[in-house]
Short mmCIF file of C-alpha atoms in Angstrom, two decimals:
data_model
loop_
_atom_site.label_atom_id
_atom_site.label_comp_id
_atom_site.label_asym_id
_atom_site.label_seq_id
_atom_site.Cartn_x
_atom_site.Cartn_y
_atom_site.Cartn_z
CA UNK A 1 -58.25 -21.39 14.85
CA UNK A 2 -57.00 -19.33 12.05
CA UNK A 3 -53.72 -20.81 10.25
CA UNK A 4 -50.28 -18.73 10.77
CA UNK A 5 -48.43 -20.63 8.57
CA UNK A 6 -46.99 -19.11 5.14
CA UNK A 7 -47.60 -20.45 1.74
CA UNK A 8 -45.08 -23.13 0.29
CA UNK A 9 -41.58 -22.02 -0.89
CA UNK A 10 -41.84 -18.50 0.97
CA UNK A 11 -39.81 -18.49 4.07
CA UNK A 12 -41.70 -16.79 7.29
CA UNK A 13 -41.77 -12.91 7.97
CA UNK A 14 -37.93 -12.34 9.73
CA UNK A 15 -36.53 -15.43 8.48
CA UNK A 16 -34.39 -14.10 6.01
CA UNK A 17 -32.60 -12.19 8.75
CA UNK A 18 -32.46 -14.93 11.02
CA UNK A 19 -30.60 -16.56 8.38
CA UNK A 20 -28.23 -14.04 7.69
CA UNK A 21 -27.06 -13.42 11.24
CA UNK A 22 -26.76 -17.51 11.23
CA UNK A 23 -24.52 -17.05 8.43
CA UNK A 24 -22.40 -14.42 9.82
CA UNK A 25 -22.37 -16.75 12.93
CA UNK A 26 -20.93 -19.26 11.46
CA UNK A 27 -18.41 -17.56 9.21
CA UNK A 28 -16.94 -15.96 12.31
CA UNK A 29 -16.56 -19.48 13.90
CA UNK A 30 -14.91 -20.95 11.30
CA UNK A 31 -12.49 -18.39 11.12
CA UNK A 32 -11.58 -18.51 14.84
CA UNK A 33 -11.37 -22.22 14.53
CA UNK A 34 -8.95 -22.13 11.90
CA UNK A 35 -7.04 -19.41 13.76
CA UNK A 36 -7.04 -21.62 16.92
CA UNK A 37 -5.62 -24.50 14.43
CA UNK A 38 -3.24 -22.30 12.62
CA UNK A 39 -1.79 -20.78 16.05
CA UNK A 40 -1.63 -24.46 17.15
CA UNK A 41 0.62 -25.78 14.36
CA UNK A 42 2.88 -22.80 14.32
CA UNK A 43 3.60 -22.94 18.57
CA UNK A 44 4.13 -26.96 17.36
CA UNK A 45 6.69 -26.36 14.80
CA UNK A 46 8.31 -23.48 17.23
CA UNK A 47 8.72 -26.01 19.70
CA UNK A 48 9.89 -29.15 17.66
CA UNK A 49 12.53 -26.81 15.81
CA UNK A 50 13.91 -25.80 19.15
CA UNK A 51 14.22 -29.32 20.65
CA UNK A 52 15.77 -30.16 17.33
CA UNK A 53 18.44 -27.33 17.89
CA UNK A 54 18.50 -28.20 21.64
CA UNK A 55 19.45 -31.69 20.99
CA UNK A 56 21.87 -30.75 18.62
CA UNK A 57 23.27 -28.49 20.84
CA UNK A 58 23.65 -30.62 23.50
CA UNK A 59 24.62 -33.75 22.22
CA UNK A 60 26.25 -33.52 19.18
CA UNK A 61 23.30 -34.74 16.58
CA UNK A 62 24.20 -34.15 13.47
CA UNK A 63 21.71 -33.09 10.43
CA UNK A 64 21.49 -37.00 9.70
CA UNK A 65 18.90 -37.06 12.57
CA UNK A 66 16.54 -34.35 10.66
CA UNK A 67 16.43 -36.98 8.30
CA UNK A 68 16.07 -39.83 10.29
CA UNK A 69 13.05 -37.95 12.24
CA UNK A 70 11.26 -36.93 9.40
CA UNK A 71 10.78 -40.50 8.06
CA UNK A 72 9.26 -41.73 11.72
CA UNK A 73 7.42 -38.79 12.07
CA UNK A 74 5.71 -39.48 8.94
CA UNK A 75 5.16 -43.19 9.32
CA UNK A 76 3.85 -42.21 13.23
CA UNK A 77 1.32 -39.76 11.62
CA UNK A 78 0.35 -40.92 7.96
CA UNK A 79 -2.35 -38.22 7.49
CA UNK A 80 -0.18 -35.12 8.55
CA UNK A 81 1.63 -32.66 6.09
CA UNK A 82 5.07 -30.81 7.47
CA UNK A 83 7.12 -33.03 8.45
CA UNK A 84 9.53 -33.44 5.54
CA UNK A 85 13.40 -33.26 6.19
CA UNK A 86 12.77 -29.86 4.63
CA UNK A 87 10.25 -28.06 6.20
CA UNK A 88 12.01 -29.78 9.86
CA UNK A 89 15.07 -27.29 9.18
CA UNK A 90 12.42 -24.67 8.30
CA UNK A 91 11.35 -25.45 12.14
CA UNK A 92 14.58 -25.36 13.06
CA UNK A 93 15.23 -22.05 11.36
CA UNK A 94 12.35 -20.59 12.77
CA UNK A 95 13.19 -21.01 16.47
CA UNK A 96 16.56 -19.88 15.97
CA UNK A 97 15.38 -16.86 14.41
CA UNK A 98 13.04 -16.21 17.62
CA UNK A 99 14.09 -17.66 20.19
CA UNK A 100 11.56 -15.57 22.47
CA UNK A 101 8.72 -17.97 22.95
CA UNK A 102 6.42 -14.92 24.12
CA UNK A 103 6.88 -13.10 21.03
CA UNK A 104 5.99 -16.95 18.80
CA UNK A 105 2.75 -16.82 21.22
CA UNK A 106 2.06 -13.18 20.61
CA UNK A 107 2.62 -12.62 17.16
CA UNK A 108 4.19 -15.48 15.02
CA UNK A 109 2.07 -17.30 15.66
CA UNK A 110 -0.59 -15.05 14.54
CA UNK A 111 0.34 -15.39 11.08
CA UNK A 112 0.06 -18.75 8.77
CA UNK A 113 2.96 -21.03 8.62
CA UNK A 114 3.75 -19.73 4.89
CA UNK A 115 4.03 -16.01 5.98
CA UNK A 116 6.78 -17.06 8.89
CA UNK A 117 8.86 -18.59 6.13
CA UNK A 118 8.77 -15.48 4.13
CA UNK A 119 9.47 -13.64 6.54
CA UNK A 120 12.63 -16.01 7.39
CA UNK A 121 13.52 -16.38 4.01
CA UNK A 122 13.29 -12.98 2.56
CA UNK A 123 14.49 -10.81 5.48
CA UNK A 124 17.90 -10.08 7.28
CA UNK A 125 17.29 -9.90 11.09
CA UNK A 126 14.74 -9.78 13.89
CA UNK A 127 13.67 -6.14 13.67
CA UNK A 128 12.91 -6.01 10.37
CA UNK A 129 10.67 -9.52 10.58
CA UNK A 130 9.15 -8.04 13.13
CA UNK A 131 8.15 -5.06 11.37
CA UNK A 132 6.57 -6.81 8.50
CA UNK A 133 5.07 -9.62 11.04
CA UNK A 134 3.08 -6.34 12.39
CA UNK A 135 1.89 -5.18 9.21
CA UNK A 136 0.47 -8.21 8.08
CA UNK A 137 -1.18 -8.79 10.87
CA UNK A 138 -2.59 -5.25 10.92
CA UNK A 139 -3.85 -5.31 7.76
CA UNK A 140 -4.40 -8.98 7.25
CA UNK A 141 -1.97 -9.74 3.93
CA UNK A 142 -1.91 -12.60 2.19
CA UNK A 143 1.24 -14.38 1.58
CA UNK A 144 1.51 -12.62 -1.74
CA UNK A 145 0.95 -9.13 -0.28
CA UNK A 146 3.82 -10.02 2.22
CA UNK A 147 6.06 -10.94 -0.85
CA UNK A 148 5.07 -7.67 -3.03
CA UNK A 149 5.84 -5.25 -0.25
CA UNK A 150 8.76 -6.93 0.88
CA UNK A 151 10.14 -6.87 -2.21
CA UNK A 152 9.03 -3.03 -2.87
CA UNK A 153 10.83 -2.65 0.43
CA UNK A 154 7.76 -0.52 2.01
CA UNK A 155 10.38 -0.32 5.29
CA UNK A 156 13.14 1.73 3.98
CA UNK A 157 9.90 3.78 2.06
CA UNK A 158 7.48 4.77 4.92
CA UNK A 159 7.16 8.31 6.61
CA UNK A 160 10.13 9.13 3.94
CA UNK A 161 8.32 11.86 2.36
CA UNK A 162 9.44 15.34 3.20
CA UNK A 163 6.53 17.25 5.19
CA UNK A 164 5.60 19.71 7.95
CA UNK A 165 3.68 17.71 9.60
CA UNK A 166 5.35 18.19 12.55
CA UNK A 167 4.68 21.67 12.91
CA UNK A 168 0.93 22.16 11.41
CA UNK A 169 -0.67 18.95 13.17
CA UNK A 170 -1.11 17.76 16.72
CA UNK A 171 1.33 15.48 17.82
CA UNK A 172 -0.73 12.29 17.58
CA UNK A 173 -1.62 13.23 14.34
CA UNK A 174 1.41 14.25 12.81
CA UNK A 175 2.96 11.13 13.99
CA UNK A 176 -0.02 9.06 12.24
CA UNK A 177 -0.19 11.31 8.63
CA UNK A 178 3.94 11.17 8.51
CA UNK A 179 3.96 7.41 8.53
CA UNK A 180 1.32 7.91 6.05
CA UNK A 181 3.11 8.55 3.77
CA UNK A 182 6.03 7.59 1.71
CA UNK A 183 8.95 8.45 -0.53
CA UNK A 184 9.45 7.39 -3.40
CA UNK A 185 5.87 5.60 -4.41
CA UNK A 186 6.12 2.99 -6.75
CA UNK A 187 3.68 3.46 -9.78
CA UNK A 188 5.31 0.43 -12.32
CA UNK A 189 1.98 -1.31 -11.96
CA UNK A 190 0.83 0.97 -14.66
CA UNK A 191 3.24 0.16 -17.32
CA UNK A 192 3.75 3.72 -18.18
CA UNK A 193 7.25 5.29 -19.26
CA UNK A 194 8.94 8.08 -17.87
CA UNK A 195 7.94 10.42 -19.97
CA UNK A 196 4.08 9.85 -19.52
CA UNK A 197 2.41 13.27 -18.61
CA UNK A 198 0.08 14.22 -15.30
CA UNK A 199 -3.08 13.61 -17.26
CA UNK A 200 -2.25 9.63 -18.27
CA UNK A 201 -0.62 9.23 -15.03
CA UNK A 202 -4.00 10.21 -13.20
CA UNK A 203 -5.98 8.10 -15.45
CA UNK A 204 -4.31 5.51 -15.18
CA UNK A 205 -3.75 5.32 -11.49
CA UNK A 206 -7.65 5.87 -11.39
CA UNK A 207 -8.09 2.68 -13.88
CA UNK A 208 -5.50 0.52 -11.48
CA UNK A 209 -7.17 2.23 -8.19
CA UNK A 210 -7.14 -1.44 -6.31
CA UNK A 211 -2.95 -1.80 -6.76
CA UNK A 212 -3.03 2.39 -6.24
CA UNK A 213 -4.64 2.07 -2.74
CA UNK A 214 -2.44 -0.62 -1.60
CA UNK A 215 0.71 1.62 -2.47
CA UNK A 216 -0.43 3.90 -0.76
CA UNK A 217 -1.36 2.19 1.81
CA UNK A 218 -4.04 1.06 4.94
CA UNK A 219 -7.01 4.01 5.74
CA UNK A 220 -6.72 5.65 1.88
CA UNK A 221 -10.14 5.70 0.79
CA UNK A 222 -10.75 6.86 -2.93
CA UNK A 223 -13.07 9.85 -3.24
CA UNK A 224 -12.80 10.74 -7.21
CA UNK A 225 -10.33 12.46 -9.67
CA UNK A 226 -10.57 15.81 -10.93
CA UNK A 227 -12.64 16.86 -8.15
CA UNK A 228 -14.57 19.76 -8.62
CA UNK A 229 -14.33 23.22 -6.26
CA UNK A 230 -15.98 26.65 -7.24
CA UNK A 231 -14.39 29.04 -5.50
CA UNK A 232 -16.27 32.35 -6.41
CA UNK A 233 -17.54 31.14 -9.96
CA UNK A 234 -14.05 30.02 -10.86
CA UNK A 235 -13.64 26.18 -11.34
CA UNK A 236 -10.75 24.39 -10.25
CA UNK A 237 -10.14 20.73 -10.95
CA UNK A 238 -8.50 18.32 -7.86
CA UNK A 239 -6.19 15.70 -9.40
CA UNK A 240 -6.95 13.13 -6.99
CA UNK A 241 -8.87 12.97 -3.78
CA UNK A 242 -8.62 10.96 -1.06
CA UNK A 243 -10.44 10.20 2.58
CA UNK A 244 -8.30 8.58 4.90
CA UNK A 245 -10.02 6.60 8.02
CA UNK A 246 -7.67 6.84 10.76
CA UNK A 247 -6.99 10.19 10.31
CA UNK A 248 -10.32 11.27 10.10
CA UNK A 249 -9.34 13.83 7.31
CA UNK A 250 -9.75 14.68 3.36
CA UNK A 251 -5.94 13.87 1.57
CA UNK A 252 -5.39 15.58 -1.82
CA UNK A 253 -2.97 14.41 -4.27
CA UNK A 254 -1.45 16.70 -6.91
CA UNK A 255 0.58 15.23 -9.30
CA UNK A 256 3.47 16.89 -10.82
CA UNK A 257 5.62 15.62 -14.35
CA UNK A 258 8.76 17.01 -13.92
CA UNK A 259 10.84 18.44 -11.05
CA UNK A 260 9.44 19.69 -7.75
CA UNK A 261 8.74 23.52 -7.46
CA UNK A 262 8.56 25.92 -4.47
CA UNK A 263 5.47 27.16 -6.36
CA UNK A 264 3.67 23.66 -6.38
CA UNK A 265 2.73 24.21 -3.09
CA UNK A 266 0.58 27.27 -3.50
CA UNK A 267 -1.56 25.78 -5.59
CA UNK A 268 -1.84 22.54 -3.33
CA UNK A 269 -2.63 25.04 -0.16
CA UNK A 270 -4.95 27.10 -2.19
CA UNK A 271 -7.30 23.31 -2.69
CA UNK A 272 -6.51 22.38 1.00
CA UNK A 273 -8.21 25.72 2.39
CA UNK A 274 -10.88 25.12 -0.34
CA UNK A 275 -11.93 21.48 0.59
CA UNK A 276 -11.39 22.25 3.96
CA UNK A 277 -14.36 25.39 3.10
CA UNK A 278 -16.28 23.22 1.02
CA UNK A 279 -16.01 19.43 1.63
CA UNK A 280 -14.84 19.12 6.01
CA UNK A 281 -17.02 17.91 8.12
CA UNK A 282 -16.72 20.13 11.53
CA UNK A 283 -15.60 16.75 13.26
CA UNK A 284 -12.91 15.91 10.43
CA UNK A 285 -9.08 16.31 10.74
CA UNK A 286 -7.38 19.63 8.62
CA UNK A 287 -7.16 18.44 5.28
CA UNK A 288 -3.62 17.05 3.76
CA UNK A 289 -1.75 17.51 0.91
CA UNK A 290 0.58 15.22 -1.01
CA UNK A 291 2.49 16.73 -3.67
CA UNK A 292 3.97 13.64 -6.10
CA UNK A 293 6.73 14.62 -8.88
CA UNK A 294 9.03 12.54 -10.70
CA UNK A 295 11.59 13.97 -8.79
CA UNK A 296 12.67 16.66 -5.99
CA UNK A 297 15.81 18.44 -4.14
CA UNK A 298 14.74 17.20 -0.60
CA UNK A 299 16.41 20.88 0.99
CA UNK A 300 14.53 22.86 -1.42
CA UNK A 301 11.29 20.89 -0.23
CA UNK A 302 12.18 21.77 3.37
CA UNK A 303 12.38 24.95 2.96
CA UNK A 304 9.55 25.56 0.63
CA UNK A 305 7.29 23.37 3.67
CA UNK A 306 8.37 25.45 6.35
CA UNK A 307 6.57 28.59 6.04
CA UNK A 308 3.48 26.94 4.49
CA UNK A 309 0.25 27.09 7.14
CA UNK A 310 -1.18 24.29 5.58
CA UNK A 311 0.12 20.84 6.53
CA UNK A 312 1.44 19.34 3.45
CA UNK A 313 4.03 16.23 2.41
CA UNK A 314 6.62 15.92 -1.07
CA UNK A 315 6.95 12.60 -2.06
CA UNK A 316 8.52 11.49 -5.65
CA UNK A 317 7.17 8.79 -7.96
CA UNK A 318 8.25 6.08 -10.33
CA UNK A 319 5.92 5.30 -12.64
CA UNK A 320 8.53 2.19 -14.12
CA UNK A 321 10.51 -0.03 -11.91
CA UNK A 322 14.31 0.95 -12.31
CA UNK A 323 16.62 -1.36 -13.71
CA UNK A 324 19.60 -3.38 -11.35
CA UNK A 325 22.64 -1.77 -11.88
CA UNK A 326 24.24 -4.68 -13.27
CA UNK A 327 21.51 -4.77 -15.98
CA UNK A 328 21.70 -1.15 -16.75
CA UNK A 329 25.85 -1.55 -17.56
CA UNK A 330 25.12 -4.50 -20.16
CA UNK A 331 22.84 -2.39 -22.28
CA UNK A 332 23.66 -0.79 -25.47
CA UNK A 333 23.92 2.67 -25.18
CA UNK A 334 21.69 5.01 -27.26
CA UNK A 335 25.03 5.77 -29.43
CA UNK A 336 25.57 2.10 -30.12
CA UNK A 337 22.22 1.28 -31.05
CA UNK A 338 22.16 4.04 -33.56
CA UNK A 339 25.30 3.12 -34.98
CA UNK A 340 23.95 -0.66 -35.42
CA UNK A 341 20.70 0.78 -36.47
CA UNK A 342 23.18 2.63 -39.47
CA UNK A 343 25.01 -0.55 -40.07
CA UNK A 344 21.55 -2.68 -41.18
CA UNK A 345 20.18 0.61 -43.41
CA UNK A 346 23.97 0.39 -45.79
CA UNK A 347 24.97 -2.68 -45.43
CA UNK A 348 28.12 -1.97 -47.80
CA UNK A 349 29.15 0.50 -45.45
#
């Protein structure tokens, strides 16, 4: 009988396969275990912080009893994080705020304990948590995500830009690319000033692509900068391209250093109908535009957008995070700093 087996240390012939649809196995059930946990522990907390506001309610507990419930909690269950007097009013916080238990089941509870208490802690009211709770779940944030965009308030921002969407796509479409996009986008991950030109802007963007693509934002897939088109021996240079995944389409991104200008656009369109030549695939979307400047005069976008064929967005930038208000007033102005400047160079003056 001849001998099948393999020589020492090499595995047999489809083993390595084997193994890696083991290991995908495996991954996936850990996750869902530690889903089923997480959404566990979160419908727990949900229900102990509205018994807590039930009884208080009801019969008059004080907060003493938060106190009083934490410390038997703990001594009842030695081995179990969460149920400190503080994270209890967390609990207690959290049912308030949603007091709709299908909504905790459906969504809430979705979402790791840490991401409901930013949510709580970092937003005003129900529609707005809600919001965010989507998005994170949608695109799977981490806690730190949640924070950034919260903070870079991506609600008041999306489907701001100015566009014509509405007229040059299909409805489903044009209700997808518009809340695509945003106005303004916030570029102060690149530590450039104000007065940085196209060129470093691009570069830069390119160099940071990781922070650029979550800016702008789930589906944006990056293609390359200063894309290439010959158009009839001439060569002209994209600034930035994009592919975006839900939309099925090419995006390109001109960027602009100064003020918006009707005559921006022509040059955008003229790329659009060239990639759209060139680069579409007969089953992609029509190709979208995105013109970012530092700044714009929203009615003189409109109208500008309106007679354009080519379906096309205006969208400002900021490539440094503005200053509070408050902070801005207790600076020096330019004046004053010259003048002290003056004062250190003649000291007997």
């Amino acid at each position: 009988m001849s001998d099948t087996s393999v020589s020492p240390g090499l595995p047999p012939e489809g083993y390595s396969a084997w193994l890696a649809d083991l290991k995908n196995r495996i991954h996936g059930a850990q996750q869902r275990a530690t889903l089923a946990v997480n959404r566990e522990l979160v419908l727990l907390y949900w229900h102990i912080g509205r018994d807590i506001l039930g009884r208080q309610a009801e019969q008059g507990w004080g907060t003493k009893v938060i106190d009083r419930l934490a410390r038997d909690l703990r001594a009842a269950f030695p081995d179990m994080k969460g149920f400190s007097p503080r994270n209890l009013k967390y609990m207690r916080a959290f049912a308030e705020a949603w007091p709709d238990a299908e909504f905790v089941q459906q969504a809430a509870a979705q979402l790791p304990w840490g991401h409901n208490l930013v949510l709580l802690g970092k937003l005003p009211g129900p529609e707005t948590r809600r919001w965010y709770a989507a998005k994170a779940i949608e695109h799977n944030w981490s806690r730190n995500v949640l924070v950034m965009q919260i903070e870079a308030r991506l609600l008041e921002r999306t489907g701001q830009a100015v566009s014509n969407f509405d007229s040059r796509l299909p409805r489903a479409q044009s209700d997808l690319a518009r809340e695509s996009l945003k106005d303004p986008y916030r570029f102060d991950f690149l530590g450039l000033t104000v007065e940085a030109q196209e060129r470093d802007i691009e570069s830069a963007l390119v160099r940071h692509v990781t922070d650029f693509l979550l800016e702008l934002g789930a589906g944006f897939a990056f293609v390359g900068k200063q894309v290439l088109l010959d158009v009839g021996g001439d060569e002209f240079f994209i600034d930035l391209l994009f592919y975006h995944l839900k939309l099925r389409c090419y995006v390109v991104i001109e960027l602009k250093a100064g003020k918006f200008k009707p005559e921006h656009l022509g040059q955008l369109s003229f790329y659009l109908t060239a990639v759209d030549a060139q680069l579409k695939h007969p089953q992609d979307g029509p190709t979208i535009g995105l013109l970012l400047c530092k700044s714009k005069n929203k009615v003189v976008a409109e109208y500008a957008l309106r007679d354009s064929a080519r379906p096309m967005g205006v969208a400002e930038y900021q490539p440094v995070e503005a200053l509070p208000a408050e902070l801005q007033a207790s600076l020096p102005s330019i004046e004053q700093i010259e003048r002290e400047l003056a004062g250190e160079s003649n000291p007997a003056a």
